Structures are given as structure tokens and as C-alpha cells.
PDB file of C-alpha atoms in Angstrom:
ATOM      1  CA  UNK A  25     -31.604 -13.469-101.974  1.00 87.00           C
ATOM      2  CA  UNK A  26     -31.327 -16.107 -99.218  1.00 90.00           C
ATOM      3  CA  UNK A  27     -33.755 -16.565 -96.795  1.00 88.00           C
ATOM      4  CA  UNK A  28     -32.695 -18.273 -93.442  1.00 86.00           C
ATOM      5  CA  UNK A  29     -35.216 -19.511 -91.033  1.00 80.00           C
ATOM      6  CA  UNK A  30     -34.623 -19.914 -87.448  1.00 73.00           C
ATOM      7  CA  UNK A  31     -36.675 -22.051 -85.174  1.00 68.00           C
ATOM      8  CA  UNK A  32     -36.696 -21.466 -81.066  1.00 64.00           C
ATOM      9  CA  UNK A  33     -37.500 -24.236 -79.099  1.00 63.00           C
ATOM     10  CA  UNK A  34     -39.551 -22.322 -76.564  1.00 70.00           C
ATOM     11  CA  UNK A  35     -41.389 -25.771 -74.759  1.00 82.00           C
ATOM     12  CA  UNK A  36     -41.337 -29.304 -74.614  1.00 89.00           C
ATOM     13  CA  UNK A  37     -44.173 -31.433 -73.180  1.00 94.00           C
ATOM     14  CA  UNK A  38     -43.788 -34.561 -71.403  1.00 96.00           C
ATOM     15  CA  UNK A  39     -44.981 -37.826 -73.644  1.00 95.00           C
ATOM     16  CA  UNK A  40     -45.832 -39.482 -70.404  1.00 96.00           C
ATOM     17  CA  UNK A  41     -47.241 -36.868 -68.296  1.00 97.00           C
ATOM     18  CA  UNK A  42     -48.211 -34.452 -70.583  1.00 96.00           C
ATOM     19  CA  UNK A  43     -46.627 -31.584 -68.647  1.00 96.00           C
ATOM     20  CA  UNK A  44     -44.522 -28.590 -69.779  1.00 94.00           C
ATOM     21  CA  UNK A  45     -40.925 -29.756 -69.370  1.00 92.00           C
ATOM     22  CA  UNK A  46     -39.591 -26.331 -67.348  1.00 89.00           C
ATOM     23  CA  UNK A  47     -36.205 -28.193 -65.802  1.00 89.00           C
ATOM     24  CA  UNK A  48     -33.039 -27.669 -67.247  1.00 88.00           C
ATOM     25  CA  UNK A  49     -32.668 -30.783 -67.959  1.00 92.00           C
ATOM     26  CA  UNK A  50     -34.783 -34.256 -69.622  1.00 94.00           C
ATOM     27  CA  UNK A  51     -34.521 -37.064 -70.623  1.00 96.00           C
ATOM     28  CA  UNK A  52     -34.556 -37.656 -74.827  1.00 94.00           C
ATOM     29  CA  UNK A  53     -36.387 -41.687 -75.216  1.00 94.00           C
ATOM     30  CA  UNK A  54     -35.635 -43.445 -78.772  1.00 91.00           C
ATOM     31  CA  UNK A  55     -36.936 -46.973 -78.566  1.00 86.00           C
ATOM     32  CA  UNK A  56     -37.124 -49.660 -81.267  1.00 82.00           C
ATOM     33  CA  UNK A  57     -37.074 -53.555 -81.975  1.00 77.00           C
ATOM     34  CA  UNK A  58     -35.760 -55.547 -84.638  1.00 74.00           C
ATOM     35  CA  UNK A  59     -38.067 -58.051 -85.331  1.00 71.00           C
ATOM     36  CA  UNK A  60     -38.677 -59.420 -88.595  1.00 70.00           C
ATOM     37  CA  UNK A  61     -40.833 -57.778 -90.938  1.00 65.00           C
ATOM     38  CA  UNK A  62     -41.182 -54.360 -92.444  1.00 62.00           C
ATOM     39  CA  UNK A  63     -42.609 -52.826 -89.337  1.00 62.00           C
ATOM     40  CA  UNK A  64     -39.082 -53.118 -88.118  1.00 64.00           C
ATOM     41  CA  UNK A  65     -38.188 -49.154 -88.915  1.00 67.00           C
ATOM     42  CA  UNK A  66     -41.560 -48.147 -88.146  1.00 73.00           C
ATOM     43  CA  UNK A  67     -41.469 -49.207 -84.331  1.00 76.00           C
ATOM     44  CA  UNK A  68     -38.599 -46.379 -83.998  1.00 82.00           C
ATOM     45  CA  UNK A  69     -39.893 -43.834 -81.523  1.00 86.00           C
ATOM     46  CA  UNK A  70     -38.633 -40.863 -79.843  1.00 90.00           C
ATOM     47  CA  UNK A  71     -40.197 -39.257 -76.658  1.00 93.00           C
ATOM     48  CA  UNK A  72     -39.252 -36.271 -74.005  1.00 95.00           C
ATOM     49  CA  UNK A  73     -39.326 -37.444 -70.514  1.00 96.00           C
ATOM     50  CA  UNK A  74     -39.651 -34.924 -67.650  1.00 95.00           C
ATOM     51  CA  UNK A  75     -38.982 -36.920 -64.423  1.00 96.00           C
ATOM     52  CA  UNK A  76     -37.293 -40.173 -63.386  1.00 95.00           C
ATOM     53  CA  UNK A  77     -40.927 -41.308 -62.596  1.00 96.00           C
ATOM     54  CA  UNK A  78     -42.201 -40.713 -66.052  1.00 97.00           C
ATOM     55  CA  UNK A  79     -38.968 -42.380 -67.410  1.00 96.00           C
ATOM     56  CA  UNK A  80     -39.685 -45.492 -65.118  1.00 95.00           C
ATOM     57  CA  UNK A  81     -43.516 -45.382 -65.751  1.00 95.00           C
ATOM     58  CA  UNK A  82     -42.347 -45.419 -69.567  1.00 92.00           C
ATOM     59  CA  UNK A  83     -39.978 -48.193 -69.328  1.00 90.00           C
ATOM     60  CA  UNK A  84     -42.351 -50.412 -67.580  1.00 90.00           C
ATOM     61  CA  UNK A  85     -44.975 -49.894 -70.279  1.00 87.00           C
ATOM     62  CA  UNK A  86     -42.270 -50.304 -72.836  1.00 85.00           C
ATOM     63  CA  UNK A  87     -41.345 -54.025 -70.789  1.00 84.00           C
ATOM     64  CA  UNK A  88     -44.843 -54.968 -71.762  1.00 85.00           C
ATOM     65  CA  UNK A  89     -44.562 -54.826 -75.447  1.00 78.00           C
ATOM     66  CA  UNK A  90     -44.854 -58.119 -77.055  1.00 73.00           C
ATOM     67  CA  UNK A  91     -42.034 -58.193 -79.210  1.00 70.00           C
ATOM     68  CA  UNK A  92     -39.006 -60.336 -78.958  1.00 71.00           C
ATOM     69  CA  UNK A  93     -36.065 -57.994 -79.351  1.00 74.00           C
ATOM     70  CA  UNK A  94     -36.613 -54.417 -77.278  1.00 79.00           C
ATOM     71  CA  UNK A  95     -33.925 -51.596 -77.748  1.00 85.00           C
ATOM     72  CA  UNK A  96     -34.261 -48.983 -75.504  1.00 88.00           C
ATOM     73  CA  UNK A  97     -31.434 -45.842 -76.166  1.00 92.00           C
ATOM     74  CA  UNK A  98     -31.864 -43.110 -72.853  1.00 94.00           C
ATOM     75  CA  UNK A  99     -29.886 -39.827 -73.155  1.00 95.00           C
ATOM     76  CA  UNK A 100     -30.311 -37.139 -70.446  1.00 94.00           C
ATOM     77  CA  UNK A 101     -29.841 -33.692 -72.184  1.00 91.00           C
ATOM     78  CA  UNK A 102     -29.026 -30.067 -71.118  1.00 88.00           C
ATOM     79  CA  UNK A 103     -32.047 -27.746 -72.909  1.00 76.00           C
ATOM     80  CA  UNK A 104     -29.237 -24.946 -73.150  1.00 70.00           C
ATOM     81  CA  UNK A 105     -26.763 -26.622 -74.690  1.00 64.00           C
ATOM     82  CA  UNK A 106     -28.498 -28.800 -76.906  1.00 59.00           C
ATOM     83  CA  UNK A 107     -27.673 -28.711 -80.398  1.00 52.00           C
ATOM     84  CA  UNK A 108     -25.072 -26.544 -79.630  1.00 45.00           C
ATOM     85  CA  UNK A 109     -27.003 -23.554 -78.440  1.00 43.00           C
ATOM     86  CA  UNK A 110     -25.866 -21.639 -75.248  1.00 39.00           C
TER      87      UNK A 110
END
């Protein structure tokens, strides 16, 4: 016997605003540095943005970090087609 479980992503909240993301579309947030040191892989973070306002409020509080190498990675995603469902 197999037993296959299926998740549904019925909501996503904004990190930023804390808002129920009900577009279409957001904005998926991984940011990093690479600074020396083992905190290197824990500064990895991933966040779901609702708004260009929230993605600019974000990016200016992610400007202020005080670390010497930043990487930002910004993908705008489709909530219907993502991960293949349609």
C-alpha cells in the first residue's frame, strides 16, 4: 500500500506586510551573503512579497545590513502555474 499526500497551497502572507497575498501574481525573495564564517549558509532567506512597495520597503531594509557581500535573487511568479500546477 502506498500512501500519497497532496498539499494545496490555499494562501500566502506577505513577509513585509503581513497581508494575504490574493493577486495572481508575487514576488518569491531569496537573499544571502557570503561573508566569511559559518553563518555564511545560515543568512539564506526566502520571503513572499505582495506589492512593488513591500518589495522596495524590503530591499531598502535589506541595503542596511552590515555585511560586506549582499546577494539579492528576485523572481516574480504566477500562483497558477507554479510548480507546474494549472
Amino acid at each position: 500500500q502506498v500512501l500519497i499526500k497532496k498539499y494545496v497551497l490555499e494562501k500566502i502572507k506577505c513577509d513585509i506586510c503581513k497581508k494575504d497575498i490574493e493577486d495572481e501574481t508575487y514576488y518569491e525573495v531569496t537573499t544571502s551573503h557570503n561573508d566569511w564564517g559559518n553563518d555564511s549558509w545560515e543568512s539564506l532567506h526566502t520571503a513572499d512579497i505582495c506589492s512593488d512597495e513591500c518589495l522596495s520597503k524590503m530591499f531598502n531594509e535589506y541595503l542596511e545590513l552590515n555585511s560586506d557581500t549582499k546577494k539579492i535573487e528576485v523572481e516574480k511568479v504566477n500562483r497558477k502555474n507554479r510548480d507546474g500546477l494549472k
